[in-house]
Short mmCIF file of C-alpha atoms in Angstrom, two decimals:
data_model
loop_
_atom_site.label_atom_id
_atom_site.label_comp_id
_atom_site.label_asym_id
_atom_site.label_seq_id
_atom_site.Cartn_x
_atom_site.Cartn_y
_atom_site.Cartn_z
CA MET M 1 18.56 -60.93 -5.87
CA SER M 2 15.94 -63.37 -5.04
CA ALA M 3 17.22 -66.25 -2.74
CA LYS M 4 15.31 -69.28 -3.20
CA LYS M 5 14.84 -72.28 -0.85
CA ASN M 6 16.82 -74.82 -2.89
CA ASN M 7 20.02 -72.99 -2.33
CA VAL M 8 20.27 -72.84 1.34
CA PRO M 9 23.40 -71.37 2.92
CA GLN M 10 25.08 -73.73 5.32
CA ASN M 11 27.22 -71.64 7.73
CA LEU M 12 27.61 -67.98 8.89
CA GLN M 13 29.91 -66.96 6.19
CA GLU M 14 27.63 -68.24 3.42
CA TRP M 15 24.69 -66.38 5.13
CA GLN M 16 26.63 -63.19 5.33
CA ALA M 17 27.71 -63.44 1.71
CA LEU M 18 24.12 -63.78 0.73
CA ALA M 19 23.03 -60.81 3.00
CA ALA M 20 25.66 -58.73 1.11
CA SER M 21 24.17 -59.54 -2.16
CA LEU M 22 20.60 -58.75 -1.28
CA LYS M 23 18.93 -55.83 -2.79
CA ILE M 24 16.59 -54.61 -0.07
CA GLU M 25 13.37 -52.72 -0.77
CA GLY M 26 12.76 -50.00 1.50
CA ARG M 27 9.92 -47.98 -0.06
CA ALA M 28 6.25 -48.00 0.88
CA PHE M 29 3.79 -50.21 -1.10
CA ILE M 30 0.64 -48.27 -2.20
CA ASN M 31 -2.00 -49.20 -4.87
CA GLY M 32 0.17 -52.03 -6.21
CA SER M 33 3.41 -50.12 -6.52
CA TYR M 34 6.56 -49.42 -4.46
CA VAL M 35 6.76 -45.70 -3.83
CA ASP M 36 8.61 -43.15 -1.82
CA ALA M 37 6.92 -41.33 1.08
CA LEU M 38 5.22 -38.11 -0.02
CA SER M 39 7.72 -36.21 1.95
CA GLY M 40 10.69 -37.94 0.28
CA GLU M 41 11.99 -38.61 3.95
CA THR M 42 13.61 -41.82 4.85
CA ARG M 43 15.15 -43.25 8.00
CA ALA M 44 17.69 -46.03 8.46
CA THR M 45 17.01 -49.41 9.85
CA PHE M 46 19.84 -51.27 11.63
CA ASN M 47 21.11 -54.73 12.06
CA PRO M 48 20.89 -55.64 15.81
CA ALA M 49 23.63 -58.13 15.20
CA ASN M 50 26.35 -55.28 14.73
CA GLY M 51 24.71 -52.00 14.69
CA GLU M 52 25.16 -51.51 10.91
CA GLU M 53 22.76 -49.90 8.60
CA LEU M 54 20.69 -52.35 6.46
CA ALA M 55 18.78 -49.94 4.36
CA GLN M 56 17.05 -46.56 4.19
CA ILE M 57 13.26 -47.01 4.63
CA ALA M 58 10.52 -44.53 3.56
CA SER M 59 9.43 -42.59 6.41
CA CYS M 60 5.73 -42.07 6.01
CA GLY M 61 3.32 -39.68 7.96
CA PRO M 62 -0.11 -38.34 8.17
CA ASN M 63 -0.30 -37.28 4.54
CA ASP M 64 0.77 -40.72 3.27
CA ALA M 65 -1.97 -42.15 5.71
CA ASP M 66 -4.68 -39.97 4.09
CA LEU M 67 -3.69 -41.14 0.74
CA VAL M 68 -3.45 -44.74 1.34
CA VAL M 69 -6.78 -44.69 3.30
CA LYS M 70 -8.42 -43.19 0.04
CA VAL M 71 -6.94 -45.88 -2.08
CA ALA M 72 -7.96 -48.68 0.27
CA ARG M 73 -11.47 -47.22 0.47
CA GLU M 74 -11.90 -46.89 -3.21
CA THR M 75 -10.66 -50.32 -3.72
CA PHE M 76 -12.99 -51.73 -1.21
CA GLU M 77 -16.05 -50.01 -2.54
CA SER M 78 -15.15 -51.08 -6.02
CA GLY M 79 -15.72 -54.74 -4.95
CA VAL M 80 -12.62 -56.04 -6.95
CA TRP M 81 -11.72 -57.88 -3.87
CA SER M 82 -14.54 -57.58 -1.28
CA LYS M 83 -17.11 -58.86 -3.67
CA MET M 84 -14.85 -61.45 -5.20
CA PRO M 85 -16.30 -65.08 -4.75
CA PRO M 86 -14.72 -66.61 -1.75
CA MET M 87 -13.46 -69.47 -3.87
CA GLN M 88 -11.45 -67.02 -6.07
CA ARG M 89 -9.99 -65.14 -2.94
CA LYS M 90 -9.00 -68.62 -1.71
CA LYS M 91 -6.96 -69.42 -4.81
CA ILE M 92 -5.07 -66.00 -4.59
CA MET M 93 -4.35 -66.51 -0.87
CA VAL M 94 -3.16 -70.00 -1.40
CA ARG M 95 -0.61 -68.65 -4.26
CA PHE M 96 0.53 -65.82 -1.95
CA ALA M 97 1.46 -68.72 0.67
CA GLU M 98 3.28 -70.63 -1.97
CA LEU M 99 5.28 -67.54 -3.01
CA ILE M 100 6.15 -67.09 0.62
CA GLU M 101 7.57 -70.67 0.78
CA GLU M 102 9.33 -70.22 -2.71
CA ASN M 103 11.15 -67.16 -1.30
CA LEU M 104 11.91 -68.91 2.08
CA VAL M 105 15.57 -68.19 2.30
CA GLU M 106 15.38 -64.38 1.30
CA ILE M 107 12.45 -63.67 3.72
CA ALA M 108 14.10 -65.63 6.55
CA LEU M 109 17.26 -63.79 6.25
CA LEU M 110 15.60 -60.40 5.94
CA GLU M 111 13.77 -61.28 9.28
CA SER M 112 17.04 -62.35 10.93
CA LEU M 113 18.95 -59.28 9.83
CA ASP M 114 16.02 -56.94 10.86
CA ALA M 115 15.18 -58.33 14.19
CA GLY M 116 18.30 -60.16 15.40
CA LYS M 117 16.52 -63.42 15.42
CA PRO M 118 18.46 -66.66 14.89
CA ILE M 119 18.40 -67.73 11.21
CA GLY M 120 17.57 -71.25 12.32
CA ASP M 121 14.38 -69.94 13.79
CA THR M 122 13.36 -67.69 11.06
CA MET M 123 13.85 -70.55 8.45
CA ALA M 124 12.13 -73.28 10.56
CA VAL M 125 9.49 -71.34 12.35
CA ASP M 126 8.74 -67.70 11.17
CA VAL M 127 8.68 -68.06 7.49
CA PRO M 128 6.88 -71.58 7.48
CA GLY M 129 4.52 -70.39 10.13
CA ALA M 130 3.47 -67.28 8.05
CA ALA M 131 2.84 -69.21 4.82
CA THR M 132 0.74 -71.72 6.89
CA THR M 133 -1.41 -68.78 8.32
CA ILE M 134 -2.03 -67.32 4.95
CA ARG M 135 -2.77 -70.54 3.41
CA TRP M 136 -5.10 -71.78 6.27
CA SER M 137 -7.04 -68.59 6.28
CA GLY M 138 -7.62 -68.63 2.52
CA GLU M 139 -8.53 -72.33 2.56
CA ALA M 140 -11.02 -71.53 5.21
CA ILE M 141 -12.92 -68.69 3.73
CA ASP M 142 -14.97 -70.78 1.29
CA LYS M 143 -16.02 -73.31 3.84
CA ILE M 144 -17.67 -70.81 6.39
CA TYR M 145 -21.43 -70.65 5.77
CA ASP M 146 -23.84 -67.81 6.55
CA GLU M 147 -26.91 -68.73 8.67
CA VAL M 148 -30.56 -69.19 8.00
CA ALA M 149 -32.57 -68.36 11.26
CA PRO M 150 -35.08 -71.13 12.76
CA THR M 151 -38.17 -69.07 11.58
CA GLY M 152 -41.89 -69.96 10.69
CA PRO M 153 -43.07 -70.49 7.21
CA GLY M 154 -44.03 -67.00 6.71
CA GLU M 155 -40.65 -65.46 7.28
CA LEU M 156 -37.05 -65.99 6.33
CA GLY M 157 -34.28 -64.87 8.57
CA LEU M 158 -30.80 -64.47 7.22
CA VAL M 159 -27.45 -63.91 9.12
CA THR M 160 -24.74 -62.85 6.76
CA ARG M 161 -21.07 -61.84 7.21
CA MET M 162 -19.89 -58.76 5.58
CA PRO M 163 -16.27 -57.57 5.45
CA LEU M 164 -15.61 -54.48 7.79
CA GLY M 165 -14.04 -52.42 5.15
CA VAL M 166 -10.52 -50.71 5.64
CA VAL M 167 -8.47 -52.48 8.23
CA ALA M 168 -5.24 -50.88 9.57
CA ALA M 169 -2.86 -53.42 11.17
CA ILE M 170 -0.09 -52.27 13.32
CA VAL M 171 2.65 -55.04 14.06
CA PRO M 172 5.40 -55.26 16.54
CA TRP M 173 9.22 -55.72 16.11
CA ASN M 174 9.67 -58.99 18.00
CA PHE M 175 7.80 -61.33 15.65
CA PRO M 176 7.22 -58.95 12.61
CA LEU M 177 6.53 -61.78 10.07
CA SER M 178 4.35 -64.01 12.27
CA THR M 179 2.15 -61.29 13.45
CA THR M 180 1.78 -59.79 9.97
CA ALA M 181 0.49 -63.07 8.85
CA TRP M 182 -1.77 -63.20 11.73
CA LYS M 183 -3.33 -60.03 10.71
CA LEU M 184 -3.25 -60.41 6.98
CA GLY M 185 -4.58 -63.82 6.64
CA PRO M 186 -8.17 -63.41 8.10
CA ALA M 187 -8.44 -59.58 7.12
CA LEU M 188 -7.76 -60.36 3.42
CA ALA M 189 -9.63 -63.75 3.46
CA THR M 190 -12.73 -61.99 4.72
CA GLY M 191 -12.56 -59.35 1.98
CA ASN M 192 -11.15 -56.20 3.52
CA SER M 193 -8.62 -53.76 2.20
CA VAL M 194 -5.58 -53.61 4.55
CA ILE M 195 -3.22 -50.90 5.39
CA LEU M 196 -0.13 -52.67 7.15
CA LYS M 197 2.20 -50.48 9.40
CA PRO M 198 5.08 -52.48 10.42
CA ALA M 199 7.32 -51.49 13.46
CA SER M 200 9.66 -48.60 12.50
CA ASN M 201 12.73 -50.86 13.29
CA THR M 202 11.61 -54.10 11.53
CA PRO M 203 9.81 -53.23 8.13
CA LEU M 204 11.64 -55.48 5.79
CA THR M 205 9.84 -58.43 5.53
CA ALA M 206 6.38 -56.60 5.56
CA ILE M 207 7.66 -54.67 2.51
CA LYS M 208 8.86 -57.92 0.84
CA LEU M 209 5.31 -59.56 1.36
CA ALA M 210 3.41 -56.77 -0.27
CA GLY M 211 5.21 -57.45 -3.71
CA LEU M 212 4.59 -61.27 -3.32
CA ALA M 213 0.91 -60.59 -2.66
CA LYS M 214 0.65 -58.60 -5.87
CA GLU M 215 2.55 -61.42 -7.78
CA ALA M 216 0.00 -63.90 -6.40
CA GLY M 217 -2.99 -61.83 -7.87
CA LEU M 218 -4.05 -59.77 -5.18
CA PRO M 219 -5.74 -56.56 -6.82
CA ASP M 220 -4.04 -53.37 -6.41
CA GLY M 221 -5.01 -51.14 -3.52
CA VAL M 222 -6.15 -54.23 -1.37
CA LEU M 223 -2.82 -54.49 0.59
CA ASN M 224 -0.68 -51.42 1.30
CA VAL M 225 2.34 -51.14 3.52
CA LEU M 226 3.35 -47.87 5.15
CA PRO M 227 6.56 -47.72 7.14
CA GLY M 228 7.00 -44.89 9.57
CA PRO M 229 7.03 -43.80 13.19
CA GLY M 230 4.27 -44.74 15.51
CA SER M 231 4.23 -41.13 17.00
CA SER M 232 3.03 -39.70 13.79
CA LEU M 233 1.97 -42.30 11.42
CA GLY M 234 0.37 -44.85 14.13
CA LYS M 235 -1.42 -41.87 15.53
CA ALA M 236 -2.79 -40.75 12.19
CA LEU M 237 -4.11 -44.18 11.39
CA GLY M 238 -5.56 -44.59 15.00
CA LEU M 239 -7.35 -41.19 14.70
CA HIS M 240 -8.53 -41.57 11.04
CA MET M 241 -12.24 -41.28 10.51
CA ASP M 242 -12.39 -43.55 7.49
CA ILE M 243 -10.68 -46.64 9.04
CA ASP M 244 -13.14 -49.30 10.11
CA CYS M 245 -10.88 -51.53 12.20
CA LEU M 246 -7.43 -51.28 13.91
CA THR M 247 -5.74 -54.39 14.85
CA PHE M 248 -2.53 -54.12 16.99
CA THR M 249 0.11 -56.25 18.43
CA GLY M 250 2.55 -54.50 21.03
CA SER M 251 2.82 -52.90 24.35
CA THR M 252 -0.11 -52.58 26.80
CA GLU M 253 0.80 -48.72 26.94
CA VAL M 254 0.42 -48.25 23.28
CA GLY M 255 -2.69 -50.35 23.12
CA LYS M 256 -4.43 -48.16 25.79
CA THR M 257 -3.42 -45.06 23.69
CA LEU M 258 -5.04 -46.66 20.50
CA THR M 259 -8.20 -47.41 22.40
CA GLU M 260 -8.28 -43.73 23.30
CA TYR M 261 -7.83 -42.72 19.53
CA SER M 262 -10.68 -45.06 18.69
CA GLY M 263 -12.91 -43.17 21.09
CA GLN M 264 -11.74 -39.78 19.94
CA SER M 265 -12.41 -40.60 16.22
CA ASN M 266 -15.02 -42.92 14.68
CA LEU M 267 -15.22 -45.72 17.34
CA LYS M 268 -13.39 -48.01 14.84
CA ARG M 269 -13.26 -51.57 16.04
CA THR M 270 -9.90 -52.07 17.89
CA PHE M 271 -8.34 -55.34 18.62
CA LEU M 272 -5.34 -55.65 20.87
CA GLU M 273 -2.88 -58.32 21.70
CA LEU M 274 -0.63 -56.79 24.18
CA GLY M 275 1.99 -57.61 27.06
CA GLY M 276 2.27 -60.59 29.42
CA LYS M 277 3.99 -61.78 32.51
CA SER M 278 3.25 -65.38 32.14
CA PRO M 279 3.51 -67.90 34.89
CA ASN M 280 5.11 -71.25 34.28
CA ILE M 281 4.21 -73.46 37.16
CA VAL M 282 6.24 -76.77 37.99
CA PHE M 283 4.94 -79.21 40.51
CA ALA M 284 6.97 -81.69 42.33
CA ASP M 285 5.18 -84.65 40.53
CA ALA M 286 6.27 -83.22 37.02
CA ASP M 287 8.74 -84.69 34.59
CA LEU M 288 11.43 -82.36 35.83
CA ASP M 289 14.01 -82.84 33.08
CA LYS M 290 11.30 -82.08 30.34
CA ALA M 291 10.00 -79.20 32.53
CA ALA M 292 13.38 -77.61 32.85
CA GLU M 293 14.45 -77.73 29.15
CA ALA M 294 10.91 -76.10 28.52
CA ALA M 295 11.30 -73.43 31.11
CA ALA M 296 14.56 -72.38 29.67
CA LEU M 297 12.86 -72.28 26.20
CA ALA M 298 9.85 -70.39 27.43
CA ILE M 299 12.08 -67.41 28.65
CA PHE M 300 15.19 -67.32 26.25
CA TYR M 301 13.49 -68.30 23.02
CA ASN M 302 13.66 -65.14 20.73
CA GLN M 303 15.98 -63.41 23.40
CA GLY M 304 13.13 -63.34 25.80
CA GLU M 305 11.39 -60.79 23.49
CA THR M 306 8.19 -62.68 23.51
CA CYS M 307 4.83 -61.57 24.82
CA THR M 308 4.05 -65.11 26.14
CA ALA M 309 7.52 -65.58 27.58
CA GLY M 310 7.33 -67.82 30.63
CA SER M 311 9.06 -65.10 32.64
CA ARG M 312 7.77 -66.15 36.25
CA LEU M 313 8.84 -69.54 37.06
CA LEU M 314 6.73 -70.95 39.95
CA VAL M 315 8.35 -73.92 41.45
CA GLU M 316 7.13 -76.11 44.26
CA LYS M 317 9.59 -75.69 47.31
CA SER M 318 10.26 -79.29 47.71
CA ILE M 319 12.13 -79.57 44.37
CA ALA M 320 13.30 -75.95 44.16
CA ASP M 321 16.95 -76.42 44.64
CA GLU M 322 17.19 -79.34 42.14
CA PHE M 323 14.88 -77.88 39.42
CA ILE M 324 16.68 -74.41 39.50
CA GLN M 325 19.98 -75.98 38.90
CA LYS M 326 18.40 -78.10 36.00
CA VAL M 327 17.10 -74.66 34.58
CA ALA M 328 20.40 -73.12 34.92
CA LYS M 329 21.93 -76.11 33.07
CA ALA M 330 19.46 -75.81 30.27
CA ALA M 331 20.25 -72.12 29.93
CA GLU M 332 23.85 -72.81 28.97
CA CYS M 333 22.30 -73.89 25.42
CA PHE M 334 21.08 -70.55 24.88
CA LYS M 335 24.55 -68.65 24.98
CA PRO M 336 24.07 -65.51 22.68
CA GLY M 337 25.51 -65.76 19.25
CA HIS M 338 25.44 -64.24 15.79
CA PRO M 339 21.95 -64.43 14.41
CA GLN M 340 23.08 -65.59 11.04
CA ASN M 341 25.10 -68.66 12.53
CA PRO M 342 22.88 -71.61 12.14
CA ASN M 343 24.00 -72.97 15.51
CA THR M 344 22.86 -69.93 17.25
CA ARG M 345 19.67 -70.54 19.65
CA MET M 346 19.68 -66.90 21.08
CA GLY M 347 20.45 -63.93 19.04
CA ALA M 348 20.71 -60.13 19.60
CA LEU M 349 18.29 -57.88 21.36
CA ILE M 350 16.61 -55.52 19.02
CA ASP M 351 18.38 -52.17 19.90
CA ARG M 352 20.21 -50.17 22.60
CA SER M 353 16.97 -49.11 24.19
CA GLN M 354 15.98 -52.72 24.86
CA PHE M 355 19.39 -53.62 25.97
CA ASP M 356 19.38 -50.85 28.44
CA THR M 357 15.84 -52.09 29.65
CA VAL M 358 17.27 -55.56 30.31
CA GLU M 359 20.15 -53.99 32.27
CA PHE M 360 17.88 -51.63 34.31
CA TYR M 361 15.72 -54.78 35.48
CA VAL M 362 18.80 -56.89 36.25
CA ALA M 363 19.94 -54.14 38.53
CA LYS M 364 16.68 -53.60 40.01
CA GLY M 365 16.46 -57.37 40.82
CA LEU M 366 19.80 -57.25 42.58
CA GLU M 367 18.75 -54.05 44.40
CA GLN M 368 15.53 -55.70 45.72
CA GLY M 369 17.21 -58.74 47.15
CA ALA M 370 16.69 -61.47 44.35
CA GLN M 371 19.58 -63.84 44.05
CA LEU M 372 21.49 -64.30 40.78
CA VAL M 373 21.83 -67.92 39.75
CA CYS M 374 23.35 -67.50 36.47
CA GLY M 375 23.83 -64.71 33.85
CA GLY M 376 23.27 -60.95 34.62
CA LYS M 377 25.95 -59.63 32.12
CA PRO M 378 26.22 -58.34 28.67
CA VAL M 379 28.08 -60.61 26.06
CA ASP M 380 30.51 -59.18 23.50
CA GLU M 381 29.62 -61.40 20.60
CA VAL M 382 29.80 -58.89 17.86
CA ALA M 383 30.95 -55.30 18.01
CA GLY M 384 28.11 -53.04 17.91
CA GLY M 385 25.55 -55.65 18.78
CA TYR M 386 23.27 -56.13 21.79
CA TYR M 387 23.73 -59.48 23.41
CA TYR M 388 22.72 -60.45 26.92
CA GLU M 389 23.48 -63.61 28.81
CA PRO M 390 20.42 -65.71 29.92
CA THR M 391 19.72 -64.76 33.27
CA VAL M 392 18.01 -66.49 36.20
CA PHE M 393 17.10 -65.17 39.64
CA ARG M 394 15.67 -66.97 42.54
CA GLY M 395 14.36 -65.82 45.86
CA VAL M 396 12.06 -63.58 43.99
CA THR M 397 8.87 -62.46 45.84
CA GLY M 398 5.70 -61.33 44.14
CA ASP M 399 6.04 -57.56 45.11
CA MET M 400 9.49 -57.30 43.29
CA THR M 401 9.65 -55.32 40.09
CA ILE M 402 11.13 -58.10 38.08
CA ALA M 403 8.02 -60.23 39.05
CA ARG M 404 5.35 -57.76 38.20
CA GLU M 405 6.65 -55.79 35.10
CA GLU M 406 7.21 -57.13 31.52
CA ILE M 407 11.02 -57.12 30.81
CA PHE M 408 10.98 -58.36 27.32
CA GLY M 409 14.41 -59.87 27.57
CA PRO M 410 16.29 -63.08 28.73
CA VAL M 411 15.56 -62.60 32.45
CA LEU M 412 13.68 -65.39 34.59
CA SER M 413 12.25 -64.77 38.09
CA VAL M 414 11.89 -67.95 40.13
CA ILE M 415 9.10 -67.81 42.79
CA GLU M 416 8.54 -70.82 45.22
CA PHE M 417 5.28 -72.08 46.47
CA ASP M 418 3.94 -74.88 48.86
CA THR M 419 0.51 -75.47 47.79
CA GLU M 420 -1.71 -75.69 44.70
CA GLU M 421 -3.78 -72.93 46.09
CA GLU M 422 -0.70 -70.63 46.62
CA ALA M 423 0.59 -71.44 43.23
CA LEU M 424 -2.89 -70.34 41.62
CA ALA M 425 -2.81 -67.13 43.70
CA ILE M 426 0.57 -66.12 42.60
CA ALA M 427 -0.16 -67.14 39.00
CA ASN M 428 -3.22 -64.74 38.84
CA ASP M 429 -1.57 -61.81 40.87
CA SER M 430 -0.74 -59.94 37.73
CA ILE M 431 -2.28 -57.20 35.50
CA TYR M 432 -1.77 -59.64 32.59
CA GLY M 433 -3.40 -62.62 31.52
CA LEU M 434 -1.80 -63.82 28.28
CA ALA M 435 -0.45 -67.28 28.67
CA ALA M 436 0.54 -69.87 31.46
CA GLY M 437 2.33 -73.24 31.66
CA ILE M 438 1.36 -76.17 34.14
CA TRP M 439 3.61 -78.92 34.69
CA THR M 440 2.13 -81.94 36.64
CA ASN M 441 1.21 -85.66 36.28
CA ASN M 442 -1.95 -85.12 38.29
CA LEU M 443 -4.82 -85.00 35.90
CA GLY M 444 -7.17 -83.56 38.42
CA ARG M 445 -4.73 -80.70 39.39
CA ALA M 446 -3.98 -80.02 35.66
CA HIS M 447 -7.62 -79.41 34.94
CA ARG M 448 -8.19 -77.42 37.97
CA MET M 449 -5.20 -75.16 37.41
CA ALA M 450 -6.08 -74.77 33.69
CA ARG M 451 -9.65 -73.87 34.45
CA ASP M 452 -8.80 -71.33 37.16
CA ILE M 453 -5.88 -69.46 35.73
CA TYR M 454 -6.80 -66.19 34.18
CA ALA M 455 -4.92 -66.59 30.69
CA GLY M 456 -6.00 -66.73 27.10
CA SER M 457 -3.68 -69.69 26.53
CA VAL M 458 -2.86 -72.48 29.04
CA TRP M 459 -0.23 -75.18 28.29
CA VAL M 460 -0.14 -78.43 30.15
CA ASN M 461 3.23 -80.28 30.25
CA ASN M 462 4.50 -78.18 27.31
CA TYR M 463 5.09 -74.48 26.60
CA PHE M 464 4.29 -72.53 23.34
CA GLY M 465 2.01 -75.34 22.26
CA GLY M 466 -0.77 -74.98 19.73
CA ASP M 467 -1.15 -74.10 15.84
CA ILE M 468 -3.22 -71.93 13.56
CA THR M 469 -6.29 -73.98 14.57
CA VAL M 470 -6.72 -72.43 18.24
CA PRO M 471 -7.29 -68.86 19.06
CA PHE M 472 -4.60 -66.65 20.60
CA GLY M 473 -5.09 -63.53 22.64
CA GLY M 474 -5.26 -62.49 26.39
CA PHE M 475 -7.26 -61.48 29.40
CA LYS M 476 -7.18 -58.58 31.55
CA GLN M 477 -4.59 -55.96 30.27
CA SER M 478 -3.10 -58.54 27.85
CA GLY M 479 -5.67 -57.25 25.34
CA ASN M 480 -8.97 -58.39 23.68
CA GLY M 481 -9.97 -60.07 20.44
CA ARG M 482 -8.21 -63.11 19.03
CA ASP M 483 -5.70 -64.02 16.29
CA LYS M 484 -5.65 -67.29 14.78
CA SER M 485 -8.32 -70.02 14.21
CA LEU M 486 -11.68 -69.31 12.64
CA HIS M 487 -12.44 -66.97 15.54
CA ALA M 488 -10.07 -64.46 14.07
CA LEU M 489 -12.28 -64.24 10.94
CA ASP M 490 -15.01 -62.92 12.94
CA LYS M 491 -12.95 -60.03 13.99
CA TYR M 492 -12.82 -58.72 10.39
CA CYS M 493 -16.53 -59.24 9.66
CA GLU M 494 -19.86 -57.44 10.51
CA LEU M 495 -22.97 -59.56 10.96
CA LYS M 496 -26.20 -58.52 9.28
CA SER M 497 -29.66 -59.75 10.03
CA THR M 498 -32.08 -59.67 7.11
CA TRP M 499 -35.75 -60.51 7.95
CA ILE M 500 -37.95 -61.29 4.78
CA ASP M 501 -41.85 -61.43 5.10
CA LEU M 502 -42.87 -64.30 2.73
CA SER M 503 -46.53 -63.81 3.22
#
């Protein structure tokens, strides 16, 4: 059934009833149609809330990749989309966004079921954000002009943007819908054909979106969705000689491998948004109540499975005792609960592997001498699910494993400092550079810290701030390139210079 936004369930039981009635599509989407993998193979996707099977999903491999690249290339070269006037592409993109909004309830439920995310978040953040990204990208494309170079009267110099061609987008399991929109919006708006590979354990919203794009008027072959394992399908896409661009959000380890694939194949343009170990820095002159609430949100939102999570909380020593207690109090609001309960603020970890990872790092923190303030244990919310308490460590030093490695779970490491210079040194002592937060009422300090922290996003007196108008991406081993904003459009274009002799 198609669940529309004007009939929103009000409690856990109503959401579960709707989930039971959903007909979940699990096939690949190629050349405008839902199809089985060429091998006929499928694999199950499971609900993190209870471990139950949600659907059988097509398990595509290298042969499917070859087929879909051929389709995408032929579609691109036909010009049916790549040469469509920008104003017409805009209309289709805007209609695509409208259809996402019209199917708000169903898409939000699929995202919650598949990723263990609280239904309140998928309803209020993930689905509306995806629609905004698609609409904004479409609206932007007929407002970006090419350039005329400042030549003399005897020449004419033109600088024009051209779509790259075939783009492969590989998206992660923690924000499958949001990151899909971040890739699709600019890649489609600029005229490319796209092959989307969702994460193996969260393919449902990507598959759903493909049908909505067709309904909106996107020509067949422009958007194709291939679910399948990264070890075979992802590798095939990374090494393919006829893919022009690969855009990826995920772990730094996989990002490095995809970069190697680019070098081993055709030097396809490769954009990476990778891991983080973001510092959230609180000075004594900050609004401590506001900062404590934000510090809890920064690490416990989305179960801590967030690349920009404020997993290193740097606190000025003079306020450390008071502030840590405020954060521990704020953490109580994130008691894990069933993802389809509208009152839940922290849902289930994605799977057993991630649950075991969190357990490992908590044990490592205790082993290395960190002091447990709160949490540190699993929660039996629903049998078969993966729930973990919001966990706070203090007494953490920069050489501890929990201060250096990305955990991707609800585990906060508190590090104390004395001076602004020390805070800056601790903040930059990381292989990552994705995001950072600064809390202070000193305007000069705020500017100094924001300038000197090596991170792609710096938030002052807030955390997770920003919208589609500003770029997102990282420094150092947090990746390259940018999602969001007009800068994202440049990722999916080639610049051509044309010099005309008028004499």
